[in-house]
mmCIF file of C-alpha atoms in Angstrom:
data_model
loop_
_atom_site.group_PDB
_atom_site.id
_atom_site.type_symbol
_atom_site.label_atom_id
_atom_site.label_comp_id
_atom_site.label_asym_id
_atom_site.label_seq_id
_atom_site.Cartn_x
_atom_site.Cartn_y
_atom_site.Cartn_z
ATOM 1 C CA MET A 1 -15.287 45.848 -12.400
ATOM 2 C CA THR A 2 -18.350 47.044 -10.426
ATOM 3 C CA GLU A 3 -19.341 44.853 -7.469
ATOM 4 C CA THR A 4 -23.002 43.787 -7.469
ATOM 5 C CA ALA A 5 -25.057 45.438 -4.734
ATOM 6 C CA PRO A 6 -25.946 42.968 -1.950
ATOM 7 C CA THR A 7 -29.574 41.884 -1.701
ATOM 8 C CA LEU A 8 -31.391 42.059 1.648
ATOM 9 C CA LEU A 9 -34.654 40.284 2.377
ATOM 10 C CA TYR A 10 -36.686 42.090 5.044
ATOM 11 C CA ILE A 11 -39.319 39.802 6.609
ATOM 12 C CA ASP A 12 -41.895 41.804 8.584
ATOM 13 C CA ASP A 13 -45.702 41.979 8.490
ATOM 14 C CA ASP A 14 -45.600 45.782 8.913
ATOM 15 C CA GLU A 15 -45.977 47.152 5.355
ATOM 16 C CA ALA A 16 -45.188 50.772 6.297
ATOM 17 C CA LEU A 17 -42.066 49.833 8.202
ATOM 18 C CA GLY A 18 -41.044 47.644 5.312
ATOM 19 C CA GLN A 19 -41.164 50.637 2.985
ATOM 20 C CA LEU A 20 -38.999 52.670 5.382
ATOM 21 C CA VAL A 21 -36.387 49.883 5.424
ATOM 22 C CA ILE A 22 -36.453 49.609 1.628
ATOM 23 C CA ARG A 23 -35.904 53.348 1.117
ATOM 24 C CA GLY A 24 -33.304 53.641 3.873
ATOM 25 C CA LEU A 25 -31.133 50.726 2.713
ATOM 26 C CA GLN A 26 -31.506 51.380 -1.004
ATOM 27 C CA ARG A 27 -29.925 54.796 -0.386
ATOM 28 C CA ARG A 28 -26.990 52.901 1.124
ATOM 29 C CA GLY A 29 -26.484 50.740 -1.938
ATOM 30 C CA TYR A 30 -28.608 47.691 -1.091
ATOM 31 C CA GLN A 31 -31.204 45.911 -3.152
ATOM 32 C CA VAL A 32 -34.088 45.267 -0.763
ATOM 33 C CA GLU A 33 -36.996 42.841 -1.049
ATOM 34 C CA HIS A 34 -39.880 42.677 1.421
ATOM 35 C CA ALA A 35 -41.815 39.598 2.588
ATOM 36 C CA THR A 36 -44.775 40.090 4.911
ATOM 37 C CA ASP A 37 -44.697 36.667 6.620
ATOM 38 C CA GLY A 38 -42.338 33.813 7.386
ATOM 39 C CA GLU A 39 -43.675 31.378 4.783
ATOM 40 C CA THR A 40 -43.302 33.934 1.970
ATOM 41 C CA GLY A 41 -39.812 34.802 3.155
ATOM 42 C CA LEU A 42 -38.759 31.136 3.256
ATOM 43 C CA ALA A 43 -40.118 30.568 -0.242
ATOM 44 C CA ARG A 44 -38.061 33.524 -1.522
ATOM 45 C CA LEU A 45 -34.916 32.307 0.253
ATOM 46 C CA ARG A 46 -35.196 28.883 -1.358
ATOM 47 C CA GLN A 47 -34.998 30.574 -4.763
ATOM 48 C CA GLY A 48 -31.522 31.876 -3.883
ATOM 49 C CA GLY A 49 -29.840 35.205 -4.518
ATOM 50 C CA ILE A 50 -30.342 36.654 -1.006
ATOM 51 C CA ASP A 51 -27.167 37.897 0.733
ATOM 52 C CA VAL A 52 -28.608 38.825 4.148
ATOM 53 C CA VAL A 53 -31.937 38.656 6.006
ATOM 54 C CA ALA A 54 -33.526 41.071 8.496
ATOM 55 C CA LEU A 55 -36.197 39.128 10.383
ATOM 56 C CA ASP A 56 -38.958 40.444 12.653
ATOM 57 C CA GLN A 57 -40.074 38.413 15.696
ATOM 58 C CA TYR A 58 -43.846 38.998 15.916
ATOM 59 C CA MET A 59 -45.678 37.958 12.718
ATOM 60 C CA PRO A 60 -48.839 35.983 11.948
ATOM 61 C CA GLY A 61 -48.280 32.339 11.169
ATOM 62 C CA LEU A 62 -44.607 31.507 11.698
ATOM 63 C CA ASP A 63 -43.047 33.923 14.148
ATOM 64 C CA GLY A 64 -39.470 35.117 13.876
ATOM 65 C CA LEU A 65 -37.851 32.332 15.930
ATOM 66 C CA GLU A 66 -39.748 29.616 14.027
ATOM 67 C CA THR A 67 -38.782 31.228 10.718
ATOM 68 C CA LEU A 68 -35.150 31.477 11.861
ATOM 69 C CA GLU A 69 -35.171 27.771 12.658
ATOM 70 C CA GLN A 70 -36.417 26.997 9.149
ATOM 71 C CA ILE A 71 -33.845 29.333 7.576
ATOM 72 C CA GLN A 72 -31.020 27.386 9.239
ATOM 73 C CA LEU A 73 -32.247 24.234 7.486
ATOM 74 C CA ILE A 74 -31.687 25.786 4.034
ATOM 75 C CA PRO A 75 -28.328 24.757 2.519
ATOM 76 C CA ASP A 76 -25.745 27.538 2.954
ATOM 77 C CA PRO A 77 -28.237 30.022 4.488
ATOM 78 C CA PRO A 78 -27.528 33.778 4.446
ATOM 79 C CA PRO A 79 -26.779 35.559 7.742
ATOM 80 C CA VAL A 80 -29.818 36.744 9.705
ATOM 81 C CA VAL A 81 -30.168 39.959 11.739
ATOM 82 C CA PHE A 82 -33.004 39.442 14.220
ATOM 83 C CA VAL A 83 -35.237 42.510 14.600
ATOM 84 C CA THR A 84 -37.973 42.992 17.202
ATOM 85 C CA ALA A 85 -39.751 45.720 19.161
ATOM 86 C CA SER A 86 -39.543 43.652 22.328
ATOM 87 C CA GLN A 87 -37.147 44.691 25.089
ATOM 88 C CA ASP A 88 -37.038 41.118 26.427
ATOM 89 C CA SER A 89 -33.374 40.068 26.408
ATOM 90 C CA ALA A 90 -34.388 36.414 26.556
ATOM 91 C CA ILE A 91 -35.587 36.677 22.955
ATOM 92 C CA ALA A 92 -32.204 38.054 21.907
ATOM 93 C CA VAL A 93 -30.358 35.217 23.613
ATOM 94 C CA THR A 94 -32.684 32.628 22.059
ATOM 95 C CA ALA A 95 -32.268 34.145 18.593
ATOM 96 C CA LEU A 96 -28.473 34.244 18.821
ATOM 97 C CA LYS A 97 -28.366 30.647 20.028
ATOM 98 C CA ALA A 98 -30.640 29.657 17.131
ATOM 99 C CA GLY A 99 -28.136 31.039 14.622
ATOM 100 C CA ALA A 100 -28.841 34.755 14.240
ATOM 101 C CA ALA A 101 -25.766 36.828 13.387
ATOM 102 C CA ASP A 102 -26.957 39.866 15.342
ATOM 103 C CA TYR A 103 -29.891 41.259 17.283
ATOM 104 C CA LEU A 104 -31.541 44.678 16.973
ATOM 105 C CA VAL A 105 -34.414 46.469 18.733
ATOM 106 C CA LYS A 106 -36.615 48.380 16.263
ATOM 107 C CA ASP A 107 -39.008 51.301 16.590
ATOM 108 C CA THR A 108 -42.141 52.139 14.625
ATOM 109 C CA MET A 109 -40.718 55.355 13.118
ATOM 110 C CA GLY A 110 -37.832 53.752 11.264
ATOM 111 C CA ASP A 111 -35.095 55.381 13.339
ATOM 112 C CA PHE A 112 -33.457 51.957 13.702
ATOM 113 C CA VAL A 113 -32.659 51.761 9.960
ATOM 114 C CA PRO A 114 -29.106 53.233 10.287
ATOM 115 C CA LEU A 115 -28.409 50.714 13.042
ATOM 116 C CA LEU A 116 -29.846 47.975 10.837
ATOM 117 C CA HIS A 117 -27.461 49.039 8.078
ATOM 118 C CA VAL A 118 -24.469 48.690 10.421
ATOM 119 C CA ALA A 119 -25.691 45.319 11.677
ATOM 120 C CA VAL A 120 -26.265 44.060 8.122
ATOM 121 C CA GLU A 121 -22.798 45.199 7.014
ATOM 122 C CA GLN A 122 -21.184 43.354 9.920
ATOM 123 C CA ALA A 123 -23.272 40.241 9.301
ATOM 124 C CA ILE A 124 -22.203 40.117 5.644
ATOM 125 C CA LYS A 125 -18.536 40.605 6.537
ATOM 126 C CA GLN A 126 -18.695 37.855 9.159
ATOM 127 C CA ALA A 127 -20.426 35.527 6.723
ATOM 128 C CA ARG A 128 -17.761 36.162 4.075
ATOM 129 C CA LEU A 129 -14.970 35.551 6.583
ATOM 130 C CA ARG A 130 -16.658 32.365 7.784
ATOM 131 C CA LYS A 131 -17.101 31.171 4.215
ATOM 132 C CA ALA A 132 -13.472 31.934 3.366
ATOM 133 C CA ARG A 133 -12.345 30.070 6.488
ATOM 134 C CA ASP A 134 -14.546 27.074 5.663
ATOM 135 C CA GLU A 135 -13.242 27.027 2.097
ATOM 136 C CA ALA A 136 -9.654 27.206 3.365
ATOM 137 C CA VAL A 137 -10.278 24.350 5.798
ATOM 138 C CA ALA A 138 -11.956 22.335 3.056
ATOM 139 C CA GLU A 139 -8.995 22.961 0.765
ATOM 140 C CA VAL A 140 -6.582 21.866 3.485
ATOM 141 C CA HIS A 141 -8.571 18.683 3.985
ATOM 142 C CA ALA A 142 -8.760 18.119 0.235
ATOM 143 C CA SER A 143 -5.010 18.696 -0.113
ATOM 144 C CA ARG A 144 -4.352 16.284 2.737
ATOM 145 C CA ASP A 145 -6.601 13.695 1.102
ATOM 146 C CA ARG A 146 -4.837 14.193 -2.241
ATOM 147 C CA TYR A 147 -1.461 13.841 -0.541
ATOM 148 C CA ALA A 148 -2.602 10.669 1.228
ATOM 149 C CA ALA A 149 -3.873 9.254 -2.061
ATOM 150 C CA LEU A 150 -0.610 10.116 -3.834
ATOM 151 C CA ALA A 151 1.414 8.633 -0.983
ATOM 152 C CA ALA A 152 -0.626 5.441 -1.120
ATOM 153 C CA GLU A 153 -0.204 5.283 -4.894
ATOM 154 C CA ARG A 154 3.538 5.900 -4.560
ATOM 155 C CA GLU A 155 3.818 3.164 -1.942
ATOM 156 C CA LEU A 156 1.911 0.767 -4.176
ATOM 157 C CA LEU A 157 4.165 1.580 -7.122
ATOM 158 C CA LEU A 158 7.293 1.145 -4.994
ATOM 159 C CA ARG A 159 6.024 -2.224 -3.790
ATOM 160 C CA GLU A 160 5.375 -3.264 -7.364
ATOM 161 C CA VAL A 161 8.832 -2.095 -8.440
ATOM 162 C CA ASN A 162 10.487 -3.957 -5.568
ATOM 163 C CA HIS A 163 8.432 -7.026 -6.398
ATOM 164 C CA ARG A 164 9.448 -6.964 -10.047
ATOM 165 C CA VAL A 165 13.099 -6.194 -9.273
ATOM 166 C CA GLY A 166 13.189 -8.955 -6.671
ATOM 167 C CA ASN A 167 11.665 -11.435 -9.112
ATOM 168 C CA SER A 168 14.101 -10.451 -11.853
ATOM 169 C CA LEU A 169 17.085 -10.806 -9.533
ATOM 170 C CA GLN A 170 15.776 -14.172 -8.325
ATOM 171 C CA ILE A 171 15.574 -15.352 -11.925
ATOM 172 C CA ILE A 172 19.174 -14.256 -12.484
ATOM 173 C CA ALA A 173 20.260 -16.090 -9.324
ATOM 174 C CA SER A 174 18.437 -19.220 -10.499
ATOM 175 C CA LEU A 175 20.126 -19.039 -13.900
ATOM 176 C CA LEU A 176 23.528 -18.700 -12.228
ATOM 177 C CA HIS A 177 22.705 -21.712 -10.044
ATOM 178 C CA LEU A 178 21.754 -23.785 -13.078
ATOM 179 C CA GLN A 179 24.923 -22.747 -14.859
ATOM 180 C CA ALA A 180 27.034 -23.564 -11.797
ATOM 181 C CA SER A 181 25.379 -26.983 -11.497
ATOM 182 C CA SER A 182 26.041 -27.841 -15.125
ATOM 183 C CA THR A 183 29.732 -26.931 -15.271
ATOM 184 C CA GLN A 184 32.497 -29.416 -14.434
ATOM 185 C CA GLN A 185 35.200 -26.810 -13.838
ATOM 186 C CA ALA A 186 35.676 -26.117 -10.153
ATOM 187 C CA ASP A 187 36.855 -22.526 -10.569
ATOM 188 C CA VAL A 188 33.945 -21.671 -12.868
ATOM 189 C CA LYS A 189 31.495 -23.331 -10.470
ATOM 190 C CA ALA A 190 32.929 -21.341 -7.546
ATOM 191 C CA ALA A 191 32.756 -18.053 -9.453
ATOM 192 C CA LEU A 192 29.150 -18.662 -10.508
ATOM 193 C CA THR A 193 28.152 -19.693 -6.990
ATOM 194 C CA ASN A 194 29.715 -16.537 -5.563
ATOM 195 C CA ALA A 195 27.915 -14.393 -8.138
ATOM 196 C CA MET A 196 24.649 -16.154 -7.328
ATOM 197 C CA GLY A 197 25.075 -15.327 -3.633
ATOM 198 C CA ARG A 198 25.723 -11.675 -4.386
ATOM 199 C CA VAL A 199 22.619 -11.416 -6.544
ATOM 200 C CA ALA A 200 20.539 -13.219 -3.900
ATOM 201 C CA ALA A 201 21.735 -10.744 -1.248
ATOM 202 C CA VAL A 202 20.333 -7.855 -3.277
ATOM 203 C CA ALA A 203 17.160 -9.750 -4.212
ATOM 204 C CA GLN A 204 16.374 -10.449 -0.567
ATOM 205 C CA VAL A 205 16.302 -6.713 0.218
ATOM 206 C CA HIS A 206 13.716 -6.097 -2.481
ATOM 207 C CA ARG A 207 11.727 -9.077 -1.262
ATOM 208 C CA ARG A 208 11.766 -7.614 2.268
ATOM 209 C CA LEU A 209 10.562 -4.247 0.967
ATOM 210 C CA TYR A 210 7.795 -5.825 -1.084
ATOM 211 C CA THR A 211 6.374 -7.694 1.921
ATOM 212 C CA SER A 212 7.025 -4.968 4.526
ATOM 213 C CA GLN A 213 4.686 -2.213 5.665
ATOM 214 C CA ASP A 214 7.632 0.204 5.731
ATOM 215 C CA LEU A 215 9.408 0.898 2.454
ATOM 216 C CA ASN A 216 12.072 3.047 4.094
ATOM 217 C CA SER A 217 13.665 0.432 6.321
ATOM 218 C CA VAL A 218 14.529 -3.248 6.577
ATOM 219 C CA LEU A 219 14.601 -5.407 9.696
ATOM 220 C CA LEU A 220 18.165 -6.651 9.444
ATOM 221 C CA ASN A 221 17.633 -9.751 11.588
ATOM 222 C CA GLN A 222 14.785 -10.983 9.354
ATOM 223 C CA TYR A 223 16.724 -10.108 6.233
ATOM 224 C CA LEU A 224 19.830 -12.014 7.341
ATOM 225 C CA GLU A 225 17.753 -15.062 8.342
ATOM 226 C CA ALA A 226 16.225 -15.179 4.855
ATOM 227 C CA LEU A 227 19.618 -14.619 3.247
ATOM 228 C CA LEU A 228 21.216 -17.454 5.214
ATOM 229 C CA GLU A 229 18.351 -19.749 4.293
ATOM 230 C CA ASP A 230 19.015 -18.969 0.625
ATOM 231 C CA LEU A 231 22.685 -19.835 1.121
ATOM 232 C CA ARG A 232 21.835 -23.121 2.851
ATOM 233 C CA ARG A 233 19.562 -24.168 0.006
ATOM 234 C CA SER A 234 22.080 -23.273 -2.687
ATOM 235 C CA ALA A 235 25.097 -24.957 -1.028
ATOM 236 C CA GLU A 236 26.334 -28.290 -2.273
ATOM 237 C CA GLY A 237 25.870 -31.193 0.104
ATOM 238 C CA ASN A 238 25.754 -30.130 3.733
ATOM 239 C CA ARG A 239 28.518 -27.540 3.630
ATOM 240 C CA MET A 240 26.271 -24.903 5.217
ATOM 241 C CA SER A 241 24.099 -27.150 7.355
ATOM 242 C CA ARG A 242 25.664 -25.678 10.503
ATOM 243 C CA LEU A 243 25.246 -22.040 9.483
ATOM 244 C CA THR A 244 23.585 -20.174 12.389
ATOM 245 C CA LEU A 245 22.361 -16.671 13.159
ATOM 246 C CA HIS A 246 21.965 -14.911 16.513
ATOM 247 C CA SER A 247 20.575 -11.425 16.003
ATOM 248 C CA ASP A 248 19.040 -8.470 17.781
ATOM 249 C CA PRO A 249 16.137 -6.739 15.985
ATOM 250 C CA VAL A 250 17.960 -3.982 14.101
ATOM 251 C CA GLU A 251 16.221 -1.661 11.640
ATOM 252 C CA ILE A 252 18.227 -0.096 8.840
ATOM 253 C CA ASP A 253 17.700 1.638 5.508
ATOM 254 C CA PRO A 254 17.544 -0.553 2.359
ATOM 255 C CA ASP A 255 20.781 0.725 0.749
ATOM 256 C CA ARG A 256 22.819 -0.139 3.822
ATOM 257 C CA ALA A 257 21.057 -3.482 4.131
ATOM 258 C CA VAL A 258 22.229 -4.385 0.609
ATOM 259 C CA ALA A 259 25.846 -3.592 1.501
ATOM 260 C CA ILE A 260 25.603 -5.639 4.722
ATOM 261 C CA GLY A 261 24.048 -8.577 2.883
ATOM 262 C CA ILE A 262 26.820 -8.621 0.303
ATOM 263 C CA ILE A 263 29.488 -8.502 3.034
ATOM 264 C CA VAL A 264 27.838 -11.390 4.903
ATOM 265 C CA ASN A 265 27.636 -13.406 1.703
ATOM 266 C CA GLU A 266 31.333 -12.850 0.915
ATOM 267 C CA LEU A 267 32.560 -13.705 4.409
ATOM 268 C CA ILE A 268 30.392 -16.812 4.655
ATOM 269 C CA MET A 269 31.563 -18.041 1.261
ATOM 270 C CA ASN A 270 35.148 -17.357 2.341
ATOM 271 C CA ALA A 271 34.621 -19.465 5.474
ATOM 272 C CA VAL A 272 33.056 -22.275 3.459
ATOM 273 C CA LYS A 273 36.033 -22.346 1.063
ATOM 274 C CA TYR A 274 38.911 -22.061 3.517
ATOM 275 C CA ALA A 275 37.913 -22.793 7.147
ATOM 276 C CA TYR A 276 37.336 -26.544 6.878
ATOM 277 C CA PRO A 277 39.666 -28.222 4.357
ATOM 278 C CA ASP A 278 38.428 -31.684 5.339
ATOM 279 C CA GLY A 279 34.696 -31.016 5.129
ATOM 280 C CA SER A 280 32.117 -28.724 6.704
ATOM 281 C CA GLY A 281 31.812 -27.093 10.093
ATOM 282 C CA PRO A 282 29.931 -24.462 12.032
ATOM 283 C CA ILE A 283 29.732 -20.875 10.799
ATOM 284 C CA HIS A 284 28.204 -18.362 13.208
ATOM 285 C CA VAL A 285 26.670 -15.012 12.221
ATOM 286 C CA ALA A 286 25.888 -12.614 15.092
ATOM 287 C CA LEU A 287 24.250 -9.176 14.990
ATOM 288 C CA ARG A 288 24.204 -6.901 18.024
ATOM 289 C CA GLY A 289 22.707 -3.429 18.256
ATOM 290 C CA ASN A 290 23.558 -0.881 20.937
ATOM 291 C CA GLY A 291 21.904 2.460 20.275
ATOM 292 C CA ASN A 292 23.163 3.707 16.940
ATOM 293 C CA GLU A 293 26.133 1.322 17.000
ATOM 294 C CA VAL A 294 25.824 -2.096 15.349
ATOM 295 C CA GLU A 295 28.283 -4.997 15.437
ATOM 296 C CA LEU A 296 28.106 -7.848 12.938
ATOM 297 C CA SER A 297 30.425 -10.830 13.174
ATOM 298 C CA ILE A 298 30.985 -13.926 11.016
ATOM 299 C CA ALA A 299 32.999 -16.627 12.787
ATOM 300 C CA ASP A 300 34.130 -20.163 12.111
ATOM 301 C CA ASP A 301 35.948 -22.744 14.224
ATOM 302 C CA GLY A 302 38.239 -23.777 11.419
ATOM 303 C CA VAL A 303 41.975 -23.754 10.791
ATOM 304 C CA GLY A 304 42.370 -19.985 11.171
ATOM 305 C CA LEU A 305 44.162 -17.575 8.873
ATOM 306 C CA ALA A 306 47.630 -18.613 10.061
ATOM 307 C CA ALA A 307 47.118 -22.149 8.763
ATOM 308 C CA LYS A 308 45.703 -21.148 5.422
ATOM 309 C CA CYS A 309 47.884 -21.302 2.366
ATOM 310 C CA PRO A 310 47.182 -18.925 -0.475
ATOM 311 C CA ASP A 311 44.760 -20.541 -2.885
ATOM 312 C CA PRO A 312 46.052 -20.223 -6.463
ATOM 313 C CA ARG A 313 42.457 -20.003 -7.682
ATOM 314 C CA SER A 314 41.716 -16.959 -5.521
ATOM 315 C CA THR A 315 41.326 -13.654 -7.368
ATOM 316 C CA GLY A 316 40.900 -11.491 -4.285
ATOM 317 C CA MET A 317 37.516 -10.362 -5.621
ATOM 318 C CA GLY A 318 35.704 -11.180 -2.373
ATOM 319 C CA GLN A 319 38.126 -9.094 -0.317
ATOM 320 C CA ARG A 320 37.762 -6.154 -2.691
ATOM 321 C CA ILE A 321 33.979 -6.424 -2.538
ATOM 322 C CA VAL A 322 34.015 -6.499 1.275
ATOM 323 C CA SER A 323 36.288 -3.443 1.362
ATOM 324 C CA ALA A 324 34.074 -1.552 -1.092
ATOM 325 C CA MET A 325 30.856 -2.338 0.805
ATOM 326 C CA ALA A 326 32.483 -1.473 4.150
ATOM 327 C CA SER A 327 33.547 1.868 2.697
ATOM 328 C CA LYS A 328 29.957 2.469 1.575
ATOM 329 C CA LEU A 329 28.807 1.797 5.142
ATOM 330 C CA GLU A 330 31.659 3.857 6.607
ATOM 331 C CA ALA A 331 32.306 0.727 8.659
ATOM 332 C CA SER A 332 35.393 -0.935 10.094
ATOM 333 C CA VAL A 333 36.208 -4.592 9.328
ATOM 334 C CA GLU A 334 38.650 -6.312 11.673
ATOM 335 C CA ARG A 335 39.765 -9.834 12.484
ATOM 336 C CA ASP A 336 39.356 -10.878 16.111
ATOM 337 C CA PRO A 337 42.881 -11.976 17.171
ATOM 338 C CA ASN A 338 41.574 -13.840 20.218
ATOM 339 C CA HIS A 339 39.360 -16.229 18.253
ATOM 340 C CA ALA A 340 40.751 -19.726 17.633
ATOM 341 C CA GLY A 341 39.382 -19.953 14.123
ATOM 342 C CA THR A 342 38.530 -16.882 12.088
ATOM 343 C CA ARG A 343 36.152 -14.199 13.326
ATOM 344 C CA MET A 344 35.583 -11.088 11.215
ATOM 345 C CA VAL A 345 33.882 -8.169 12.964
ATOM 346 C CA LEU A 346 32.082 -5.370 11.135
ATOM 347 C CA ARG A 347 31.136 -2.253 13.121
ATOM 348 C CA PHE A 348 28.916 0.480 11.694
ATOM 349 C CA GLN A 349 26.116 2.874 12.573
ATOM 350 C CA ARG A 350 22.436 2.245 11.962
ATOM 351 C CA GLN A 351 22.115 5.652 10.339
ATOM 352 C CA LYS A 352 24.780 7.103 8.124
ATOM 353 C CA PRO A 353 26.416 10.047 9.914
ATOM 354 C CA PRO A 354 25.647 13.447 8.357
ATOM 355 C CA PRO A 355 28.399 15.081 6.292
ATOM 356 C CA PRO A 356 30.513 17.641 8.150
ATOM 357 C CA ASP A 357 29.179 21.196 8.067
ATOM 358 C CA VAL A 358 31.955 23.004 6.218
ATOM 359 C CA SER A 359 30.221 26.335 6.804
ATOM 360 C CA ARG A 360 31.087 25.999 10.519
ATOM 361 C CA ALA A 361 34.756 25.214 9.889
ATOM 362 C CA PRO A 362 37.276 27.791 11.172
ATOM 363 C CA GLN A 363 38.376 30.273 8.547
ATOM 364 C CA GLY A 364 42.001 29.177 8.781
ATOM 365 C CA ALA A 365 41.051 25.524 8.238
ATOM 366 C CA ALA A 366 39.038 26.435 5.140
ATOM 367 C CA GLN A 367 42.005 28.342 3.763
ATOM 368 C CA ASN A 368 44.330 25.433 4.482
ATOM 369 C CA ALA A 369 41.946 23.069 2.679
ATOM 370 C CA ASP A 370 42.385 25.135 -0.470
#
């Protein structure tokens, strides 16, 4: 594919010199047009199709500097090589500051034409590089804008999904509550109430994400406060009226928040069922953060594990759920032996520790693992 020859517009009131420039640059592969004054040159430039301009300083009407100023007002103007017979360096400085790509002193015999060719070549190359750079910057900005728009759309969709999931889970919890309220069998009522609490624990996470500015984390203290309020409202009578929370502001990812919420629900329900055989009593939930380490405790002032007799209605489901969620968190669950009632302590890390790098394991250890 043959590249089109670049077109140069030479603006100079000297007709003879214009002919010398035309012949000299046409031999070097340029298409050359000649305008004898600034107004004519500007009119031609506005038509488009000019790749580079050679502009004389002294002309009737608009001089070179005035014409250069007008050229810079044209959208996407071509590069300009300023040409003059004057030896005054102040003109060169003024022209370069006004936007000229280069400056050249001419003579009346046309000996400057080879130098003009070099200057024009450099001006075109610089203009192409500048255009490529501007296009690259514009593309970067456009890509960044597209990414920001996609991120905003993704965030909106995630909020909508969390909203819908949270609503659906809340409906399920409400149905379980209605079913529990309508049954007369104590074991069925207890099972439905426990299931309702587990669903509510998950629903609260989605509710937090829907109303939060950050979809990647949950403020655990706010989440637990909302979860405990749900439990208070759903409890029969005043069995959870003395349920309290003391919490540090701890931020955690949504998946781990779900596991923590389910554990809290199970341990609170366990305390409600077994700690106070003769009625209700205080249940304390405490959350403490220290760097990456977090401690969560659920305590009651009831009869304690030693005084509890195995309940024939118990299936051990709650204990299995707590163990499964603790395993998901890579957490430890222990009973505080120094507490008069029952105090269960869960210790875990805010961020899940990274898996071990097996590529760094000693060769012997890798062989032993096989």
